[in-house]
PDB file of C-alpha atoms in Angstrom:
ATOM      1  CA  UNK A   1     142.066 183.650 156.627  1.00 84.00           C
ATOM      2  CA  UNK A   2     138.641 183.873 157.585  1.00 88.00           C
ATOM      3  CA  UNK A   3     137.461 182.005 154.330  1.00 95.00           C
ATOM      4  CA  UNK A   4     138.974 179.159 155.322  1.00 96.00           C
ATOM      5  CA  UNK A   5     138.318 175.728 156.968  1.00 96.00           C
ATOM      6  CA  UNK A   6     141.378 173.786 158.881  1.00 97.00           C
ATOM      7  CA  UNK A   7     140.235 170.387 158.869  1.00 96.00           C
ATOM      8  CA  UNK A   8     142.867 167.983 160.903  1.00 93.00           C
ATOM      9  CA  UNK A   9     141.979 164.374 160.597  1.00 90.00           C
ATOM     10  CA  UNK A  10     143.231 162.280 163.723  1.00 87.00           C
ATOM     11  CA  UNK A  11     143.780 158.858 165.111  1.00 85.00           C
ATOM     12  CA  UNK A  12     145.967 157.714 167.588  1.00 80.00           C
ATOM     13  CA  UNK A  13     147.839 161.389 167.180  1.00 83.00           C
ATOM     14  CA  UNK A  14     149.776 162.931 170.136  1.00 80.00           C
ATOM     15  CA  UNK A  15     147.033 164.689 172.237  1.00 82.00           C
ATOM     16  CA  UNK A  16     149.439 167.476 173.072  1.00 85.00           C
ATOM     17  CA  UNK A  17     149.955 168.016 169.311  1.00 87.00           C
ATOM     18  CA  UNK A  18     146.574 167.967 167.538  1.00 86.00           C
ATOM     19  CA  UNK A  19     145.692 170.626 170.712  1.00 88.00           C
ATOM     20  CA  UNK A  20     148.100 172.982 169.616  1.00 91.00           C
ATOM     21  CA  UNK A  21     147.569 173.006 165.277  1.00 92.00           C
ATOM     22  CA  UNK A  22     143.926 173.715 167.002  1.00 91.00           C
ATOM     23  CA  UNK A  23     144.914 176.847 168.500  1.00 93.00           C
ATOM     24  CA  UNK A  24     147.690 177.991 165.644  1.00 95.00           C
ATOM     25  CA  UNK A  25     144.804 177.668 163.067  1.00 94.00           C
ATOM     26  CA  UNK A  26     142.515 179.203 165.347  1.00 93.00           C
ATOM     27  CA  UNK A  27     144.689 182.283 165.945  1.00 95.00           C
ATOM     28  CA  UNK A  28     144.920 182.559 162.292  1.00 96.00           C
ATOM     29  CA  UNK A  29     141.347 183.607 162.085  1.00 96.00           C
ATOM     30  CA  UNK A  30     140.699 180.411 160.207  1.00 96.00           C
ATOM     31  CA  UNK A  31     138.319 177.770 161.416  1.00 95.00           C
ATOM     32  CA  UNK A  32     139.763 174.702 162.940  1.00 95.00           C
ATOM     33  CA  UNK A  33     137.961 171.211 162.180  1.00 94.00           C
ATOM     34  CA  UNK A  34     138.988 168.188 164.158  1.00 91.00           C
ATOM     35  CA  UNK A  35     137.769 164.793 163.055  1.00 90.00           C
ATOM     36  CA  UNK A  36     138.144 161.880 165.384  1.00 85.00           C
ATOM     37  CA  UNK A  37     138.334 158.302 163.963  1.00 79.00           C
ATOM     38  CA  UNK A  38     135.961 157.226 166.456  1.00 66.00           C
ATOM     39  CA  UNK A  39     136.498 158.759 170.216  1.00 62.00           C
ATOM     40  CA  UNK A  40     139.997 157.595 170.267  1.00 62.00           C
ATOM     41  CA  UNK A  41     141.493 160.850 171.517  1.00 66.00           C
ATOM     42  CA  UNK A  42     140.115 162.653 174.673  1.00 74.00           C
ATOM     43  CA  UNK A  43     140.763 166.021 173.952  1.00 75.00           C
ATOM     44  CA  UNK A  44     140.406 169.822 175.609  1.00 76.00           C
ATOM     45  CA  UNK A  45     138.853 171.132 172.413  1.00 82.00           C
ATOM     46  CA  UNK A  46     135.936 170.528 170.291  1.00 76.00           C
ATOM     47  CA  UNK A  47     136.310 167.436 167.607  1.00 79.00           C
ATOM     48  CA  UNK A  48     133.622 165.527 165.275  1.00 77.00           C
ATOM     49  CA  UNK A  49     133.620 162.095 166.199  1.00 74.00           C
ATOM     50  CA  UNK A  50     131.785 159.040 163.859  1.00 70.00           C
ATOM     51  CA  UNK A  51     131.481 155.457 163.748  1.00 67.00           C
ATOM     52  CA  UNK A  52     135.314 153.598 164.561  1.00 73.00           C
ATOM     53  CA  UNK A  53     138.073 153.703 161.751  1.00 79.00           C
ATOM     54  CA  UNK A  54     135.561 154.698 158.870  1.00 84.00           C
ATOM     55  CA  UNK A  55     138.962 155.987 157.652  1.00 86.00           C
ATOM     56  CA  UNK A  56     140.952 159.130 156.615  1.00 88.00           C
ATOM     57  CA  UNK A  57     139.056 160.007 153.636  1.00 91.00           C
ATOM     58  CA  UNK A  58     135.982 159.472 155.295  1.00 91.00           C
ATOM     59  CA  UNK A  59     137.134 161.818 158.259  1.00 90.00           C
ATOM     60  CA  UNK A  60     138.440 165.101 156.102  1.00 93.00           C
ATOM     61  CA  UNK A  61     134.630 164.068 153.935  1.00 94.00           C
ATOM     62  CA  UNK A  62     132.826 164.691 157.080  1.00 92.00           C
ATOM     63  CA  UNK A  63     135.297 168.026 157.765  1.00 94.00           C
ATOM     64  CA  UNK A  64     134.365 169.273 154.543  1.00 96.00           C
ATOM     65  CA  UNK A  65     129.925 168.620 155.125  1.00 94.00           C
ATOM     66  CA  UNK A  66     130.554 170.534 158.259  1.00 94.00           C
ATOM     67  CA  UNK A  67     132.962 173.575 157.160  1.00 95.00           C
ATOM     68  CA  UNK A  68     130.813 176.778 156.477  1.00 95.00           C
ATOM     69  CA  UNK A  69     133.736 178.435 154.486  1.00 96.00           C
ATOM     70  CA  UNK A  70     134.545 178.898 150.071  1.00 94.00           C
ATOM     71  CA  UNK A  71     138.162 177.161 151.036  1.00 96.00           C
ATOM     72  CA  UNK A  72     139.069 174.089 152.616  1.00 97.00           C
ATOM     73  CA  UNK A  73     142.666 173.000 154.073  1.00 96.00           C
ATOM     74  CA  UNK A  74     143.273 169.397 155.567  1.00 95.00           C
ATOM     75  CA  UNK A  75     146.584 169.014 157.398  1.00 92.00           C
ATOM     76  CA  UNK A  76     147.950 165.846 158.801  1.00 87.00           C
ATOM     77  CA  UNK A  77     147.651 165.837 163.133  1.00 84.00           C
ATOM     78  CA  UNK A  78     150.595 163.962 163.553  1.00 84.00           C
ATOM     79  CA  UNK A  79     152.673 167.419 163.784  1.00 83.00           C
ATOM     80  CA  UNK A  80     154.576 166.768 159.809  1.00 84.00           C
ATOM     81  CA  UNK A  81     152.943 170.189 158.890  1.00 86.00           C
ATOM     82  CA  UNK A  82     152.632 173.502 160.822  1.00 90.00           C
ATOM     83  CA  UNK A  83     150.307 176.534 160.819  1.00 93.00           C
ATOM     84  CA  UNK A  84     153.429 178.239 158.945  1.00 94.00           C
ATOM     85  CA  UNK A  85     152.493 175.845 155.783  1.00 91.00           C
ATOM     86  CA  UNK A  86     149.592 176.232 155.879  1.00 94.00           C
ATOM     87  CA  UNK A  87     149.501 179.774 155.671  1.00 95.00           C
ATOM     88  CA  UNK A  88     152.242 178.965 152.738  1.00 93.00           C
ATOM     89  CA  UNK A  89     149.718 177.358 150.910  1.00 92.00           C
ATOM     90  CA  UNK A  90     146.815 179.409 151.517  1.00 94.00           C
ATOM     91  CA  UNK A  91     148.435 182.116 150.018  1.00 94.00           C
ATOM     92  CA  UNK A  92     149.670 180.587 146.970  1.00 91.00           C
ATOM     93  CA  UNK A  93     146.206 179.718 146.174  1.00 92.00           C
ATOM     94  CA  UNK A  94     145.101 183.355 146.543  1.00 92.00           C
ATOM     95  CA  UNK A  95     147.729 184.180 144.486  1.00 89.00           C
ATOM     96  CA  UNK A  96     146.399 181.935 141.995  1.00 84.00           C
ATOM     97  CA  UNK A  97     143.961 182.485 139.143  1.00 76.00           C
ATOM     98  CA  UNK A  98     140.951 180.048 139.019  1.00 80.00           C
ATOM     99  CA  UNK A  99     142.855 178.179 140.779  1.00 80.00           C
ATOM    100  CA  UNK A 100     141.066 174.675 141.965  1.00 90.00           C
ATOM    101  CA  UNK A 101     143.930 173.600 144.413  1.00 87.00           C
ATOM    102  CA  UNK A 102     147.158 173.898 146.033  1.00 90.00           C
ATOM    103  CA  UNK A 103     149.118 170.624 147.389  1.00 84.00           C
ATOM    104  CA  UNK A 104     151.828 171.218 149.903  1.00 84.00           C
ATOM    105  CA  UNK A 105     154.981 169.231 149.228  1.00 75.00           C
ATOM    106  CA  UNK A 106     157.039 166.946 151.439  1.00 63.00           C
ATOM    107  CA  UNK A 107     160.906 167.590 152.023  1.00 59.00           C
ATOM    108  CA  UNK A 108     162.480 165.720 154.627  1.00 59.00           C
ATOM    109  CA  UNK A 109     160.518 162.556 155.109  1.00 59.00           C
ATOM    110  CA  UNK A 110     161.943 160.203 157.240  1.00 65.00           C
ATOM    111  CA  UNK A 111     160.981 156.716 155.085  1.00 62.00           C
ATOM    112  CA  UNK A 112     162.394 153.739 154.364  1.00 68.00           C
ATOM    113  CA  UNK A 113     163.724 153.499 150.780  1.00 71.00           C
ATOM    114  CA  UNK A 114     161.127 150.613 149.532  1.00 69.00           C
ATOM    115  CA  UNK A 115     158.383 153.234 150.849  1.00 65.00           C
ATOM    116  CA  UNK A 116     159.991 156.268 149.080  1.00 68.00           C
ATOM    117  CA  UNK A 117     160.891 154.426 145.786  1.00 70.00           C
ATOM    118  CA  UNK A 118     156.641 153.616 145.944  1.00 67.00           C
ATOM    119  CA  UNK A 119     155.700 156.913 146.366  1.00 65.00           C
ATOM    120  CA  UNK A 120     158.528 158.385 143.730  1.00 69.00           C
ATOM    121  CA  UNK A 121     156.558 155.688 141.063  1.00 70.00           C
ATOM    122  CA  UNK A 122     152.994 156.827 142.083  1.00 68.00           C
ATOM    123  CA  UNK A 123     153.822 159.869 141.415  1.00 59.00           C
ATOM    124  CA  UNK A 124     155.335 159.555 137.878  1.00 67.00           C
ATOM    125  CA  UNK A 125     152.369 157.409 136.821  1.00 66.00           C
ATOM    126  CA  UNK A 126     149.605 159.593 137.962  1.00 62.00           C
ATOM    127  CA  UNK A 127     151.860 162.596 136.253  1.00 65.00           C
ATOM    128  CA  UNK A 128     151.483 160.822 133.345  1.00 69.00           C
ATOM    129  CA  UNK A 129     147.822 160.074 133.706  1.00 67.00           C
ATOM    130  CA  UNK A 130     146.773 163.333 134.589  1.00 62.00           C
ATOM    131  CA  UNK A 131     149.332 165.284 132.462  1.00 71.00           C
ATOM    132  CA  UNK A 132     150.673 167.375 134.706  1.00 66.00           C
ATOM    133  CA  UNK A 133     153.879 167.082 136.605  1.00 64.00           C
ATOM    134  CA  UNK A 134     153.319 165.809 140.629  1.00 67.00           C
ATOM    135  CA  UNK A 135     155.968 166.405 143.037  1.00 66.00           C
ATOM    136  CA  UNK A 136     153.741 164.886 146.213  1.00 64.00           C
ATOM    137  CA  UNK A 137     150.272 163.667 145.064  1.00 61.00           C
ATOM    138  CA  UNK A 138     149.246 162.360 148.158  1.00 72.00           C
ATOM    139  CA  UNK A 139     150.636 165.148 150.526  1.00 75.00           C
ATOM    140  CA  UNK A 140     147.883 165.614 153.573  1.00 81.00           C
ATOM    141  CA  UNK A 141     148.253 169.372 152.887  1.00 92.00           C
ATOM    142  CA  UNK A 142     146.209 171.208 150.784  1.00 91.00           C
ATOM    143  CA  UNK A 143     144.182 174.115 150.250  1.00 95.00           C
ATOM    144  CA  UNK A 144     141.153 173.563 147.779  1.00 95.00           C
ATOM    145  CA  UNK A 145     137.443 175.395 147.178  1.00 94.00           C
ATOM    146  CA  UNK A 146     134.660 173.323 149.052  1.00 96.00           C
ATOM    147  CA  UNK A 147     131.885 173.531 146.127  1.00 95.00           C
ATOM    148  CA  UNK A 148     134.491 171.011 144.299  1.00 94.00           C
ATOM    149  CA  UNK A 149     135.136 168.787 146.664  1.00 95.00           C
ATOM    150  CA  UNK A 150     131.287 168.803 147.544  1.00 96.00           C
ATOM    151  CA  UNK A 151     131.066 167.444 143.380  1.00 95.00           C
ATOM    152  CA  UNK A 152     133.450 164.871 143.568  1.00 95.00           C
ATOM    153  CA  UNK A 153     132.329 163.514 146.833  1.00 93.00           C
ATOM    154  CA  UNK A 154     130.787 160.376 145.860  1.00 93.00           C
ATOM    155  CA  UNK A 155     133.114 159.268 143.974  1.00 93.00           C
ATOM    156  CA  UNK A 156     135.997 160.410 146.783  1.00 91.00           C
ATOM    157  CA  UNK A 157     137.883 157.540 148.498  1.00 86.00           C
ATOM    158  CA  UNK A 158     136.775 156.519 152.732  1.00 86.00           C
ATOM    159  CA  UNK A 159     140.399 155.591 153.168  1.00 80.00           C
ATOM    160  CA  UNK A 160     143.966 156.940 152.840  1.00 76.00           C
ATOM    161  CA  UNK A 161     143.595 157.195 148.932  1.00 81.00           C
ATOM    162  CA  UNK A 162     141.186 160.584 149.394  1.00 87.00           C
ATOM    163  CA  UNK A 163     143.886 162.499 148.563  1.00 85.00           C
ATOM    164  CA  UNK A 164     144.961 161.250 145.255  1.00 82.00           C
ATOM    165  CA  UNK A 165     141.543 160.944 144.053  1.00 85.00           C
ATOM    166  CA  UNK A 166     140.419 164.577 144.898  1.00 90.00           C
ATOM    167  CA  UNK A 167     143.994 165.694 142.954  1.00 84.00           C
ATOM    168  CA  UNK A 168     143.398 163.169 139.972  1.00 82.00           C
ATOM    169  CA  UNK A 169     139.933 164.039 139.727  1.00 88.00           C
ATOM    170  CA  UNK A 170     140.837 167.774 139.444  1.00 87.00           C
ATOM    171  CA  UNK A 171     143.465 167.300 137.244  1.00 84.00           C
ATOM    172  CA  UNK A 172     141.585 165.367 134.687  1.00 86.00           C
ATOM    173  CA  UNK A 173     138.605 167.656 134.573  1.00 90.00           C
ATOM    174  CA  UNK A 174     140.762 170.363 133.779  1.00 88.00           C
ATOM    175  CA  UNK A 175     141.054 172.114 136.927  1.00 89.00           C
ATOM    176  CA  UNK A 176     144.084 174.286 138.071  1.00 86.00           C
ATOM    177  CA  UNK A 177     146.382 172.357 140.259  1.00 84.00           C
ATOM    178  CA  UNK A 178     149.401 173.593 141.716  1.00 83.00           C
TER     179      UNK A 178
END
């Protein structure tokens, strides 16, 4: 997996736990990226740090200026996905064809029904928008090629909605999405 970038975005994550997806993606031969919210975490390992709470999307945007690598991954640092899934989706996107991305989805997710019946809606409307079927449009894991993301970053979301807008953007230009 040497073509690939790990990027973990953190704040307020379990030290212990961000430390150790460092070293799983780094004994995968991929390169790990760590980006701080602003200094909150004191870590043992090398991180990117910015300004205070510019935001999720803004952290995996500043992952992706600083990865050297065709593919990009961004995994949530809270410890809801492991090396194993990532690994999962890194090869289904080699196993794709032109493939553009590959979003990870979300079994067992301990929410509260209000939160779940949200996120089962969001999904059926942007399926409809974009015209493709979405299981977990806003799933933190993902594998996708850099020089796309690097296209659509100005128009890319700072905060939590990065996600959806790199898949709806795809999706409506036409890109493979799986």
């Amino acid at each position: 997996m040497t073509d690939l970038t790990v990027i973990i975005p953190v704040y307020n994550e379990n030290k212990d736990i961000v430390e150790k997806l460092y070293y799983e993606v780094l004994a995968t031969g991929a390169t790990p990226i760590v980006v701080d919210d602003g200094d909150t975490m004191k870590l043992g390992i090398p991180k990117l740090t910015y300004t205070p709470h510019q935001g999720y999307g803004y952290a995996i945007k500043e992952g992706i200026r600083n990865a050297k690598t065709e593919l990009i991954c961004t995994m949530d640092g809270d410890g809801q996905h492991s090396v194993e899934d990532v690994k999962k989706v890194y090869t289904t996107f080699k196993l794709l064809t032109q493939g553009a991305m590959v979003v990870g989805q979300r079994w067992n997710l301990n929410e509260r029904s209000l939160r779940k019946i949200g996120r089962k809606l969001l999904n059926c409307f942007a399926s409809i928008l974009a015209d493709h079927y979405l299981v977990d449009l806003n799933s933190g894991l993902r594998v996708f090629r850099r020089d796309l993301a690097m296209a659509y970053m100005s128009i890319l979301c700072d905060r939590f909605s990065f996600t959806t807008s790199l898949s709806m953007s795809m999706l409506t230009d036409k890109y493979k999405v799986a």
